[in-house]
Coordinates of C-alpha atoms in Angstrom, one line a residue:
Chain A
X1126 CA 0.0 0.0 0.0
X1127 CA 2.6 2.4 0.8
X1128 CA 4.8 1.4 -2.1
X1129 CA 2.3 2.0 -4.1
X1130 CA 1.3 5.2 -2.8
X1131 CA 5.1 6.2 -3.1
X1132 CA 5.2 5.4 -6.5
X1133 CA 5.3 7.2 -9.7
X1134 CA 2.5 7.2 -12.1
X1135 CA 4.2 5.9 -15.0
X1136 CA 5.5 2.7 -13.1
X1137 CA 2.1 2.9 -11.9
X1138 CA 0.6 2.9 -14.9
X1139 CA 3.0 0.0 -15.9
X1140 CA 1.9 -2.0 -13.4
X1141 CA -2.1 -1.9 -14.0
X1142 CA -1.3 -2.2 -17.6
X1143 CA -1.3 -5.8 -17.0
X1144 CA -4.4 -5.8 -15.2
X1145 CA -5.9 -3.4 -17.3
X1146 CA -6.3 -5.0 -21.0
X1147 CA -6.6 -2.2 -23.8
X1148 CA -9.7 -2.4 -26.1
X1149 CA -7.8 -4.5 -29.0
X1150 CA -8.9 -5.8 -32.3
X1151 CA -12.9 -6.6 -32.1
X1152 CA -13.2 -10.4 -31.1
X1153 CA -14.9 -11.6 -34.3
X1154 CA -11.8 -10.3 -36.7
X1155 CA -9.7 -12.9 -34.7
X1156 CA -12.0 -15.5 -35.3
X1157 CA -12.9 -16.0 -31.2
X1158 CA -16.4 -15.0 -29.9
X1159 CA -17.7 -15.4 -26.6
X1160 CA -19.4 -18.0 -25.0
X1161 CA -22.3 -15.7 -24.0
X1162 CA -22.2 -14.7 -27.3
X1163 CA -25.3 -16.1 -30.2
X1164 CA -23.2 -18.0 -33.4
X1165 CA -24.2 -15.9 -36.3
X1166 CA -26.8 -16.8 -37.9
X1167 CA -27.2 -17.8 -41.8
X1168 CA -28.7 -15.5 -43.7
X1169 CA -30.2 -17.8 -46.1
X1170 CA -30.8 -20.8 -44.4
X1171 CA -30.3 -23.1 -47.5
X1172 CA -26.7 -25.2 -48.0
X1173 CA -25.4 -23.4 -51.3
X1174 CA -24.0 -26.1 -54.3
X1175 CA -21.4 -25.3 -56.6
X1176 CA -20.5 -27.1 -59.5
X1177 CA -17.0 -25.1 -60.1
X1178 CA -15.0 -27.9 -58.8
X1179 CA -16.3 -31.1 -61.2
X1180 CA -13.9 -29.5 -63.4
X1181 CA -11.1 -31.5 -61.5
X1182 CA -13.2 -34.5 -62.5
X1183 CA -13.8 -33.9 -65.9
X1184 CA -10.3 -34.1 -66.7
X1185 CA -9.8 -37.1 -65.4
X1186 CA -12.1 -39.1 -67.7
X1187 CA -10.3 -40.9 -70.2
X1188 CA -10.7 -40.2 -73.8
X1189 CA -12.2 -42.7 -76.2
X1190 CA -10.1 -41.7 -79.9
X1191 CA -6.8 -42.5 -80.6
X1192 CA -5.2 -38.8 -81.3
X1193 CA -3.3 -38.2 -84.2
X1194 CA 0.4 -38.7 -84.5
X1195 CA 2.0 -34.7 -84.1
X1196 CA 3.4 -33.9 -87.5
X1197 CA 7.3 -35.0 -88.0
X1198 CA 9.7 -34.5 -91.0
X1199 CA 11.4 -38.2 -90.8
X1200 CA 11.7 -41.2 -88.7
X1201 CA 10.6 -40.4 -84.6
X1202 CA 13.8 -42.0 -82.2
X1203 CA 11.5 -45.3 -81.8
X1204 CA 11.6 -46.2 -85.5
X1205 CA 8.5 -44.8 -86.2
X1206 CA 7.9 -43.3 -89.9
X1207 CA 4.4 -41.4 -90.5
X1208 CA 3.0 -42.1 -93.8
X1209 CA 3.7 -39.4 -96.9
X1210 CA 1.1 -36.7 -97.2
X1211 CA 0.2 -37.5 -101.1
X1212 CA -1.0 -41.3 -101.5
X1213 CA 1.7 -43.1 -103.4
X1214 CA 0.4 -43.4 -107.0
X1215 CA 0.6 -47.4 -107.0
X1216 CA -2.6 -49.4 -107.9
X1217 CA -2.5 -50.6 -104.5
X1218 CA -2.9 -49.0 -100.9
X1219 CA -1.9 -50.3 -97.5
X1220 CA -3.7 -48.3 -94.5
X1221 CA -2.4 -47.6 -91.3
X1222 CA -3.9 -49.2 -88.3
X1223 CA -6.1 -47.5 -85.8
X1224 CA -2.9 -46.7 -83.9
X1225 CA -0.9 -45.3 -86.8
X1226 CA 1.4 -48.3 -87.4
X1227 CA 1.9 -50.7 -90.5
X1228 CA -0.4 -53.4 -90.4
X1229 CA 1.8 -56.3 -91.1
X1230 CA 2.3 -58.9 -88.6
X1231 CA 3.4 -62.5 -88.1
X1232 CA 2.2 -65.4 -86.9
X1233 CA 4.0 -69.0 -85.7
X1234 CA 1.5 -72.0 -85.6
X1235 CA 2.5 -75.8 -84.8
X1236 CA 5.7 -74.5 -83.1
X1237 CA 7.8 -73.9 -86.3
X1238 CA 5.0 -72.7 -89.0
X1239 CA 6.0 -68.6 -89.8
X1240 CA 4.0 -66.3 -91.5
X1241 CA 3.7 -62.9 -92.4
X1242 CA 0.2 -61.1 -93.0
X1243 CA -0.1 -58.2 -94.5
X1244 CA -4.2 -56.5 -93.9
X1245 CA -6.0 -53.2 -95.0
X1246 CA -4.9 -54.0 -98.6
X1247 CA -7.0 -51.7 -101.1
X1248 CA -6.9 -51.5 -104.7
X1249 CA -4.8 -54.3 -106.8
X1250 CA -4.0 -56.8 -104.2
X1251 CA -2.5 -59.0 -106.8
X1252 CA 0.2 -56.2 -108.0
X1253 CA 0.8 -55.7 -104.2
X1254 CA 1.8 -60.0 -104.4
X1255 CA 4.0 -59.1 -107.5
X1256 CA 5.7 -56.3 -106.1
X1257 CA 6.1 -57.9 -102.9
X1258 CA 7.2 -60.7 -104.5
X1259 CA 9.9 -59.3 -106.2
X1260 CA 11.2 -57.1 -103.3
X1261 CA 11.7 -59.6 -101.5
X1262 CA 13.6 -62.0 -103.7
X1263 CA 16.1 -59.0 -104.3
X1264 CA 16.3 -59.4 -100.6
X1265 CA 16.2 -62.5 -99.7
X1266 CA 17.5 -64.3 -102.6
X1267 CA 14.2 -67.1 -102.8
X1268 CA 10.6 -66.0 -103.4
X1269 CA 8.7 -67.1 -100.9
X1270 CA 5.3 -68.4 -101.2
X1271 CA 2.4 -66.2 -100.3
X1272 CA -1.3 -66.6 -100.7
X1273 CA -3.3 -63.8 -101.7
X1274 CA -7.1 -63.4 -99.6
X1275 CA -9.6 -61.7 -102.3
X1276 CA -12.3 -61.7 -99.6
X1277 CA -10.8 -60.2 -97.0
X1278 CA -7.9 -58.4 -99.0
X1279 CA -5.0 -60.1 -97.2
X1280 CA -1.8 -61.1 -98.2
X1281 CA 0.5 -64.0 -96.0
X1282 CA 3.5 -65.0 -96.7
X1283 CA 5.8 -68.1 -95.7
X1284 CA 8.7 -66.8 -92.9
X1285 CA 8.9 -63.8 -90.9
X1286 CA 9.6 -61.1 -93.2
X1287 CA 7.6 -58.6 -91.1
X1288 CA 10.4 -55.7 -90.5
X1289 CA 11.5 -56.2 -94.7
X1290 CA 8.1 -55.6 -95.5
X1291 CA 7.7 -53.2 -93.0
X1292 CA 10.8 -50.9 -94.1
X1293 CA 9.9 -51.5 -97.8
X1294 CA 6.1 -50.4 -97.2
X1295 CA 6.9 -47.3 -95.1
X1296 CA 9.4 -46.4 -97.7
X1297 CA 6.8 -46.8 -100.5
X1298 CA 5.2 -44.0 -98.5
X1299 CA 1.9 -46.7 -97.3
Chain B
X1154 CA -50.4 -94.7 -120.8
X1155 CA -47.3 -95.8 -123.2
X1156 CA -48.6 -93.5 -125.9
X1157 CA -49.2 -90.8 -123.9
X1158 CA -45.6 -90.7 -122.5
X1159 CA -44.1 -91.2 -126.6
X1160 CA -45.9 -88.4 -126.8
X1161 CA -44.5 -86.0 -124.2
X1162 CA -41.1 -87.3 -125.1
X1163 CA -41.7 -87.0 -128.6
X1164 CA -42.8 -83.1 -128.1
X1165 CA -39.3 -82.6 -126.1
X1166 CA -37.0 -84.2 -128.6
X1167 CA -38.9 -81.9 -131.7
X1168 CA -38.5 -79.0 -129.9
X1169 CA -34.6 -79.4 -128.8
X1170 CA -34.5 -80.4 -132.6
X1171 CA -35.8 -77.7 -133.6
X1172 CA -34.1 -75.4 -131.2
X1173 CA -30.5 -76.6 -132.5
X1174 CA -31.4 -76.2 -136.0
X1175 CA -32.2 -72.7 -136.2
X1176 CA -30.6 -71.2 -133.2
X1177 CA -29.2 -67.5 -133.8
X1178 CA -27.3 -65.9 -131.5
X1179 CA -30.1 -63.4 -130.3
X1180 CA -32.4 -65.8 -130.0
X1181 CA -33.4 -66.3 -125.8
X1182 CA -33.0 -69.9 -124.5
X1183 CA -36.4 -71.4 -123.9
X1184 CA -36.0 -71.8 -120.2
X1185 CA -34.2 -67.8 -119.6
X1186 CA -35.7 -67.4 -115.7
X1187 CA -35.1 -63.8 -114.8
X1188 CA -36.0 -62.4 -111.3
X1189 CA -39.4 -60.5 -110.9
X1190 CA -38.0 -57.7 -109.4
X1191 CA -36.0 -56.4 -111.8
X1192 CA -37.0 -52.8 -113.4
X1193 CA -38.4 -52.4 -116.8
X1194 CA -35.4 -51.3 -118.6
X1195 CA -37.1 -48.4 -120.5
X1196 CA -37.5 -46.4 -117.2
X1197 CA -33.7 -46.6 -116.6
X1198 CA -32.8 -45.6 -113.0
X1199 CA -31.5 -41.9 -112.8
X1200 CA -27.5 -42.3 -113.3
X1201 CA -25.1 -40.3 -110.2
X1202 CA -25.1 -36.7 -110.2
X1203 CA -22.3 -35.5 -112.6
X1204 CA -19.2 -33.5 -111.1
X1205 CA -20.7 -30.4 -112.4
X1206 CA -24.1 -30.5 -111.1
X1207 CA -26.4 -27.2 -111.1
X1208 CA -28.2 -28.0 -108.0
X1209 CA -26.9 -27.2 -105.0
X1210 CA -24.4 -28.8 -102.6
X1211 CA -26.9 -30.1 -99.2
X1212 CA -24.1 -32.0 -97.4
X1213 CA -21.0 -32.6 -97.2
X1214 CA -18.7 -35.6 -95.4
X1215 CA -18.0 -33.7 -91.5
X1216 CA -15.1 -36.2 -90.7
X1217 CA -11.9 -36.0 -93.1
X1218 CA -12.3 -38.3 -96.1
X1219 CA -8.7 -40.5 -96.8
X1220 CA -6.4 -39.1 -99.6
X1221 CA -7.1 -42.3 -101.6
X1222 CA -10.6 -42.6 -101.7
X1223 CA -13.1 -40.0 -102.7
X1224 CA -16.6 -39.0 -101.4
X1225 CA -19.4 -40.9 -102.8
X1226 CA -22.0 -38.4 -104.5
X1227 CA -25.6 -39.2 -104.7
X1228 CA -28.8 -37.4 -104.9
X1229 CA -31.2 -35.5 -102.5
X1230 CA -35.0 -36.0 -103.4
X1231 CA -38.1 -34.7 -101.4
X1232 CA -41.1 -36.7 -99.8
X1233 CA -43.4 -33.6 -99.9
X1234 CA -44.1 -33.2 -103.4
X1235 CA -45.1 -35.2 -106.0
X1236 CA -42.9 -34.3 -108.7
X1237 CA -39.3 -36.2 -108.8
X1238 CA -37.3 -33.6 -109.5
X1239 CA -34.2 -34.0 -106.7
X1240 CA -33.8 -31.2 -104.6
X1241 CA -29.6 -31.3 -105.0
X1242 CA -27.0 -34.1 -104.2
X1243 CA -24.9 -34.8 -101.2
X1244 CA -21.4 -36.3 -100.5
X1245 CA -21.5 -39.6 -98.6
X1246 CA -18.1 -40.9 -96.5
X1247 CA -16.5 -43.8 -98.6
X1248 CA -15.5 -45.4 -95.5
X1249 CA -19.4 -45.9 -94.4
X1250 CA -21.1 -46.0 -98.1
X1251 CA -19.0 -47.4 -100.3
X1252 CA -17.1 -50.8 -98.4
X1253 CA -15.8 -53.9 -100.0
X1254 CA -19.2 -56.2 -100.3
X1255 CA -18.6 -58.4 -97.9
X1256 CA -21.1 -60.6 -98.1
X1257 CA -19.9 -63.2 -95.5
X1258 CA -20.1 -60.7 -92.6
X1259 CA -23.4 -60.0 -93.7
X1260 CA -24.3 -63.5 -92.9
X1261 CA -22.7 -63.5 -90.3
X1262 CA -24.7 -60.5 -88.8
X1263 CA -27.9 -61.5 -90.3
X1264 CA -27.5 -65.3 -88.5
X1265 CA -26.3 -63.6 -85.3
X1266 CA -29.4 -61.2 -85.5
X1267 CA -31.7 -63.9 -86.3
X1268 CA -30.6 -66.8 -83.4
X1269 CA -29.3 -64.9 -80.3
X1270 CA -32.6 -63.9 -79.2
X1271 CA -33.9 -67.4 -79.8
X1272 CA -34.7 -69.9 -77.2
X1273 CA -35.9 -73.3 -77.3
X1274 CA -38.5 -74.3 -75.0
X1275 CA -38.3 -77.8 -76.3
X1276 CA -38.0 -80.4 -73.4
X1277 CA -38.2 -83.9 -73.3
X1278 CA -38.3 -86.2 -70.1
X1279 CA -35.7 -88.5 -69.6
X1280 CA -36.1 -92.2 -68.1
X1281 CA -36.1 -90.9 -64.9
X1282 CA -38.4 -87.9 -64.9
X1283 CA -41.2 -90.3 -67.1
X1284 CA -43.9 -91.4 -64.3
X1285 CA -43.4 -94.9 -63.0
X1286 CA -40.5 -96.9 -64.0
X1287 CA -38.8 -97.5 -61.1
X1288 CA -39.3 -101.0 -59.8
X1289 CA -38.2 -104.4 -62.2
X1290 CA -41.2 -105.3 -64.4
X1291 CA -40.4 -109.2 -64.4
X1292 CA -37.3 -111.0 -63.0
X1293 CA -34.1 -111.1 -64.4
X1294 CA -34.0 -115.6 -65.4
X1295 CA -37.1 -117.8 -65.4
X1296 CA -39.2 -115.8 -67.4
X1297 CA -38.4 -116.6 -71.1
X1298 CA -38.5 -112.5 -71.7
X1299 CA -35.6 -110.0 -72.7
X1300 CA -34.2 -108.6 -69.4
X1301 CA -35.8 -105.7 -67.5
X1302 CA -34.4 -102.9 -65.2
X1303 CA -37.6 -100.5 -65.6
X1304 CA -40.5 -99.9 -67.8
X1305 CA -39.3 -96.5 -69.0
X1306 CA -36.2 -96.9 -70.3
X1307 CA -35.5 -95.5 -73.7
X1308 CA -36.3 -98.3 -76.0
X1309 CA -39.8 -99.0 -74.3
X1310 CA -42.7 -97.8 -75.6
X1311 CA -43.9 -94.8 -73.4
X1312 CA -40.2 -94.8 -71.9
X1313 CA -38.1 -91.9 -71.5
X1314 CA -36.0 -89.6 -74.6
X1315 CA -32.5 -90.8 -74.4
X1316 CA -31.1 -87.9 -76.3
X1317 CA -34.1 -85.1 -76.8
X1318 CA -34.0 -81.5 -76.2
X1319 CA -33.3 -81.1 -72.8
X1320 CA -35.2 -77.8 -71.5
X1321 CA -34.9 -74.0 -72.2
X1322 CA -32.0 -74.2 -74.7
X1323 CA -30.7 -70.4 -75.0
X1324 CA -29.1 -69.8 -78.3
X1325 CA -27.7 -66.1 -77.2
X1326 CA -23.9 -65.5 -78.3
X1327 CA -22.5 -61.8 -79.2
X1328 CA -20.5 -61.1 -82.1
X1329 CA -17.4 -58.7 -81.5
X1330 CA -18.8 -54.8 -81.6
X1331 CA -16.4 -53.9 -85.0
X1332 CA -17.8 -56.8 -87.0
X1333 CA -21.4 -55.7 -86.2
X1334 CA -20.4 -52.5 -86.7
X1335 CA -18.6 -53.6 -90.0
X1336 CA -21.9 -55.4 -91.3
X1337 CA -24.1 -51.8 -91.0
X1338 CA -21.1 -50.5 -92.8
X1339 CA -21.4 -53.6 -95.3
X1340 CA -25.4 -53.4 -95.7
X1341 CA -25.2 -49.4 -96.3
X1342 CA -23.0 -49.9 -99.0
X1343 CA -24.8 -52.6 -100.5
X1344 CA -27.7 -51.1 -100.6
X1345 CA -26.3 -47.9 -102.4
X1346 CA -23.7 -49.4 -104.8
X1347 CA -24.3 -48.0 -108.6
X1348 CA -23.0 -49.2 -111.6
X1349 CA -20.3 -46.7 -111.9
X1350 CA -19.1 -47.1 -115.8
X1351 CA -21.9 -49.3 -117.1
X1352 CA -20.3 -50.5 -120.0
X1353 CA -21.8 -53.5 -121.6
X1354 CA -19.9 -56.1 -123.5
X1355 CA -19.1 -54.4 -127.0
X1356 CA -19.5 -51.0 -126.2
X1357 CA -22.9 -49.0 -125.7
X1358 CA -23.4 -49.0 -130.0
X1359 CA -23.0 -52.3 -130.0
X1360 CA -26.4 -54.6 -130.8
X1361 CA -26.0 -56.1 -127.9
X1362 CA -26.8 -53.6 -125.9
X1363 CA -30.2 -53.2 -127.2
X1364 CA -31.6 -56.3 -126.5
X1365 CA -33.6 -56.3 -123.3
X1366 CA -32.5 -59.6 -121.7
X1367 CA -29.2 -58.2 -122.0
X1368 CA -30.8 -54.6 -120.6
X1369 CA -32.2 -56.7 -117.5
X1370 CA -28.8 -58.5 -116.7
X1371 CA -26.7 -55.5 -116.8
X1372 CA -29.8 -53.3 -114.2
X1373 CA -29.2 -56.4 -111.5
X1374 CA -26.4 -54.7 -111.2
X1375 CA -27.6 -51.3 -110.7
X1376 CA -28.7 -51.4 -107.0
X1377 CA -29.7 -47.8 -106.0
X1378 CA -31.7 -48.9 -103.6
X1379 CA -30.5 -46.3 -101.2
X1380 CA -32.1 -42.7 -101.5
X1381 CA -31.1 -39.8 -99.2
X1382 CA -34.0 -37.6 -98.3
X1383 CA -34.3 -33.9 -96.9
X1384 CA -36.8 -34.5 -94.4
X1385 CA -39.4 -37.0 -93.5
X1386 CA -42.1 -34.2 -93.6
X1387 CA -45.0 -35.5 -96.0
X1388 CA -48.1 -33.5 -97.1
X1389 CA -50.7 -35.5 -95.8
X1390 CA -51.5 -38.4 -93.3
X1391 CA -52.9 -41.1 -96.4
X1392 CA -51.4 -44.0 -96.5
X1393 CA -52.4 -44.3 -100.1
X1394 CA -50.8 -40.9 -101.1
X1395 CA -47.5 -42.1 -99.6
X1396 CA -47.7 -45.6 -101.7
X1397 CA -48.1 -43.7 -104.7
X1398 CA -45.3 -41.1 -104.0
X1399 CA -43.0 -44.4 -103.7
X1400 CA -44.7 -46.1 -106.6
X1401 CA -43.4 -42.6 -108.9
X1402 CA -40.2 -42.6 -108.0
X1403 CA -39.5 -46.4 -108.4
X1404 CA -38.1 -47.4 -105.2
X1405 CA -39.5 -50.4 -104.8
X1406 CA -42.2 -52.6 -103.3
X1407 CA -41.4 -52.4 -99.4
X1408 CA -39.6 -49.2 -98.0
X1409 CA -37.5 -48.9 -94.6
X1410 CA -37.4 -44.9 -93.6
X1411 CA -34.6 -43.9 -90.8
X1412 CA -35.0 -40.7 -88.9
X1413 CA -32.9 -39.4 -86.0
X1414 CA -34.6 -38.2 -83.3
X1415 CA -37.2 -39.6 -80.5
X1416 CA -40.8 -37.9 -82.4
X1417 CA -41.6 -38.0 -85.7
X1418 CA -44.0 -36.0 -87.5
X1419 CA -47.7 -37.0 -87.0
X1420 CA -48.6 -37.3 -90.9
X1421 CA -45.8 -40.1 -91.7
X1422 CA -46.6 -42.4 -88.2
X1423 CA -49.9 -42.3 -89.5
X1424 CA -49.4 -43.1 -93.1
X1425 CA -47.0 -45.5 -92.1
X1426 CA -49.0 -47.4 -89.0
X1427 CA -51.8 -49.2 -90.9
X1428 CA -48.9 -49.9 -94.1
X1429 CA -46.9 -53.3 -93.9
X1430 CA -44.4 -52.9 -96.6
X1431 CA -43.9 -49.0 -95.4
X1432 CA -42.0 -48.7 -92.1
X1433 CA -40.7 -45.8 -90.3
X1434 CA -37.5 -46.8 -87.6
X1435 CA -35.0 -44.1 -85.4
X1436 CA -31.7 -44.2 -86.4
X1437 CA -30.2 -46.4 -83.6
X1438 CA -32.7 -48.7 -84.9
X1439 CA -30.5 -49.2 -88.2
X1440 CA -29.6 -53.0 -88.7
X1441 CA -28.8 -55.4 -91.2
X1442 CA -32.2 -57.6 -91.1
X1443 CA -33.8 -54.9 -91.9
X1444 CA -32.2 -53.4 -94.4
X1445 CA -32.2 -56.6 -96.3
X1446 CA -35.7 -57.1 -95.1
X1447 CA -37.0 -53.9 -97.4
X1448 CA -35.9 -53.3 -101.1
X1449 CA -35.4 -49.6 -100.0
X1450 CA -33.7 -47.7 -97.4
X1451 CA -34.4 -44.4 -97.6
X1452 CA -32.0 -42.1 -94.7
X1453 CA -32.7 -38.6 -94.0
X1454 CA -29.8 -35.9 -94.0
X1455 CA -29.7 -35.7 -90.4
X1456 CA -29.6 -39.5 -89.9
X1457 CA -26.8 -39.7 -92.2
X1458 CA -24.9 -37.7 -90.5
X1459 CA -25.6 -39.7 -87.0
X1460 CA -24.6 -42.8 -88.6
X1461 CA -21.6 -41.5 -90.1
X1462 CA -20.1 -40.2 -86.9
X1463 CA -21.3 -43.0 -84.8
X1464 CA -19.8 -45.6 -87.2
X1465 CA -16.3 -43.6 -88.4
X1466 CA -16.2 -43.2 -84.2
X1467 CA -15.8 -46.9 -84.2
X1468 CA -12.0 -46.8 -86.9
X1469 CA -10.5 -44.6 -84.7
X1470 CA -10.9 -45.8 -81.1
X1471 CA -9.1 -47.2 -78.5
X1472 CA -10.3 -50.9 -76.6
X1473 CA -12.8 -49.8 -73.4
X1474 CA -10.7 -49.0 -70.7
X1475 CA -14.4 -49.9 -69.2
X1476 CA -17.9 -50.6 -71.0
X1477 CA -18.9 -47.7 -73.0
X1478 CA -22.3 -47.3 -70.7
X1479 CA -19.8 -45.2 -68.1
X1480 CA -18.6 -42.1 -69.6
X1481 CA -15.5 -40.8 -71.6
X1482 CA -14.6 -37.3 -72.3
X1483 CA -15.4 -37.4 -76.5
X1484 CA -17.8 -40.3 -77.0
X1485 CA -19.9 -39.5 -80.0

């Protein structure tokens, strides 16, 4: 009591300061209320819905076309060649497969039987057996035998000769 | 009776005799059987629109066409009026319209369509479902008879089916989605394939070419029995009108109509609900029984262009990551 009748009223002032708490920042900025306090109310009493995030699913779902090949001069690293812009002016066409590649593709039956098929043949399937034919016994040295499908405009020949007639077919321009 | 047959024979032999003396070579064999359905030769069919066409352009292929192949070009006509006069001519996508005729896959489709919704409620019982049967008629020795196990075995009368049909027999098997997809393709074509460069054997002077059995065997080849259609808007609700409209413009005795689209207009359900031969189906409807079923398909512009996307969709996809029900980001 006498101390702090004695004392000066700074130090004084000092001292209640911690008793005394000055009006700070109003409670609801700092994200505390008071008990006694109501919780603020809703204004419009209905849960809102938003549809901005499905975006985040949307681009998850999977598409359902195989996109086309981004344009390239030559070869890609893999080996891959796309096919010339004009069609080659043969008599014969050979398309490309649903994923871009040269449909030729062998085939071993009974353990040692190879074959080679060639599909999507359009045009003059028997010129595409002479030609092929004749590539391959520059080649190869023998021609091998190779049975031509009108119906389903397929070619197969004996052996695998599939990366042969794949390099001579991409360098056609097929 | 002896006579009689001397005499049939006799007629036979005179007229072969006959036949080989003074055969030309325009004369028609005797026994020429052409089909009834083929059209009269004087009211030839209506040859493609030319590449410099007056009438207007009404569609054109949406997807890209391959740099080998070209679009195929046919015309536009009208239901609405009675006049045949087309409206213009629209380009068709080669790789929908005009596919190698594969007529095996359209077997196969048209079996597939037929049998997998079949099944066979046939049943037989065997020796042990048949009432009775289950004790030993007569001993086995002493009784001078063939030995017994039961009265209902299969070679007793009123015995059991050793090898019948044995209850609901379901038929149902699925053919992989591309070759169904390739028979539409198949069946489209088909149906539209023209004779391109009709040239008959010795040239169009040649005397050949005007004789009409000659004429007939040359227009088998002339299908056309595709015709591409503005709208399916007709004038009025008669069936009768509608019959007469098809009659004019020779498109045959039954007619299959495609429309996208869940309503149609009210004047062609009616005209077509009391008609047999007439029929009006949506789009996803489209399949190869039926389009064999009716001599003509007739497509609308819009339906075209549904079936083209939906069927090019099919060249160009990858295998279902999951069933096509559930959804992708570019489905068509």
């Amino acid at each position: 009591m006498a101390a702090l009748r004695t004392a000066h009223p700074a130090v004084l002032r000092g001292a209640l300061r911690l008793y005394i708490r000055a009006p700070g920042p109003p409670a609801s900025a700092v994200g505390l209320r008071r008990v006694s306090d109501a919780a603020p109310q809703d204004q419009t009493g209905v849960p809102s819905e938003s549809t901005e995030e499905y975006k985040f699913v949307e681009r998850l779902v999977p598409p359902s076309r195989v996109p086309a090949p981004p344009p390239r001069a030559g070869p890609s690293p893999s080996g891959w060649t796309p096919p010339a812009d004009a069609p080659p002016p043969l008599a014969y066409t050979v398309r490309r497969s649903r994923m871009h590649n040269i449909p030729v593709y062998t085939d071993t039956t009974h353990g040692s039987r190879r074959t080679t098929l060639v599909r999507k043949v359009e045009g003059d399937i028997w010129a595409l057996e002479r030609d092929v034919k004749q590539h391959l016994k520059e080649v190869m040295g023998t021609e091998p035998p190779t049975q031509v499908n009108e119906v389903t405009m397929t070619l197969k020949v004996k052996g695998h000769v599939d990366s042969e007639l794949k390099e001579w077919l991409a360098s056609k321009g097929f | 009776m002896l006579r009689c047959t001397l005499l049939v024979c006799g007629r036979g032999v005179v007229r072969r005799l006959a036949s080989s003396f003074c055969s030309e070579s325009s004369a028609l064999p005797p026994n020429l059987l052409l089909p009834t359905n083929l059209v009269d030769p004087s009211r030839s069919k209506r040859p493609p629109p030319p590449a410099d066409c007056p009438l207007p352009l009404l569609r054109s292929c949406d997807a890209v066409v391959p740099a080998h192949l070209s679009a195929v070009q046919t015309w536009v006509e009208t239901l609405e009026a009675r006049g045949s006069e087309p409206l213009g001519w629209a380009q068709l996508h080669p790789d929908v319209f005009a596919v190698a005729p594969r007529l095996d896959i359209l077997h196969e489709v048209e079996t597939w369509q037929k049998n997998f919704k079949r099944i066979s409620h046939a049943n037989t019982k065997i020796r042990s479902e048949v009432r009775g049967g289950g004790r030993k008629p007569w001993n086995q020795k002493g009784s001078g008879r063939a030995r017994h196990g039961s009265i209902r075995s299969p070679i007793w009368k009123g015995g059991g089916v050793s090898n019948g049909p044995r209850g609901p027999t379901s038929y149902f098997y699925m053919l992989p989605m591309k070759l169904r997809v390739q028979g539409l393709k198949v069946a489209l074509s088909s149906k539209l394939a023209q004779v391109r460069h009709a040239c008959p054997p010795g040239g169009r002077q040649s005397n050949v070419w005007q004789h009409p059995a000659v004429q007939r065997r040359f227009l088998m080849l002339l299908q056309d029995d595709l015709h591409i259609v503005d709208s399916v808007n007709i004038s009025s609700p008669d069936p009768q009108d509608l019959l007469h409209l098809i009659r004019e413009k020779l498109w045959g005795e039954s007619v299959l109509i495609v429309d996208v689209g869940e309503e149609f207009p009210e004047n062609i359900l009616q005209a077509t609900a009391s008609l047999k031969t007439v029929n009006i189906i949506p789009a996803i409807g489209l399949n190869v029984h039926s389009m064999l079923k009716h001599e003509a398909v007739v497509l609308t512009l819009e339906s075209v262009r549904f079936l083209e996307e939906k069927l090019l969709w099919h060249d160009q996809r990858y295998t279902p990551l999951y069933p096509y029900k559930l959804p992708y980001s570019d489905l068509p």
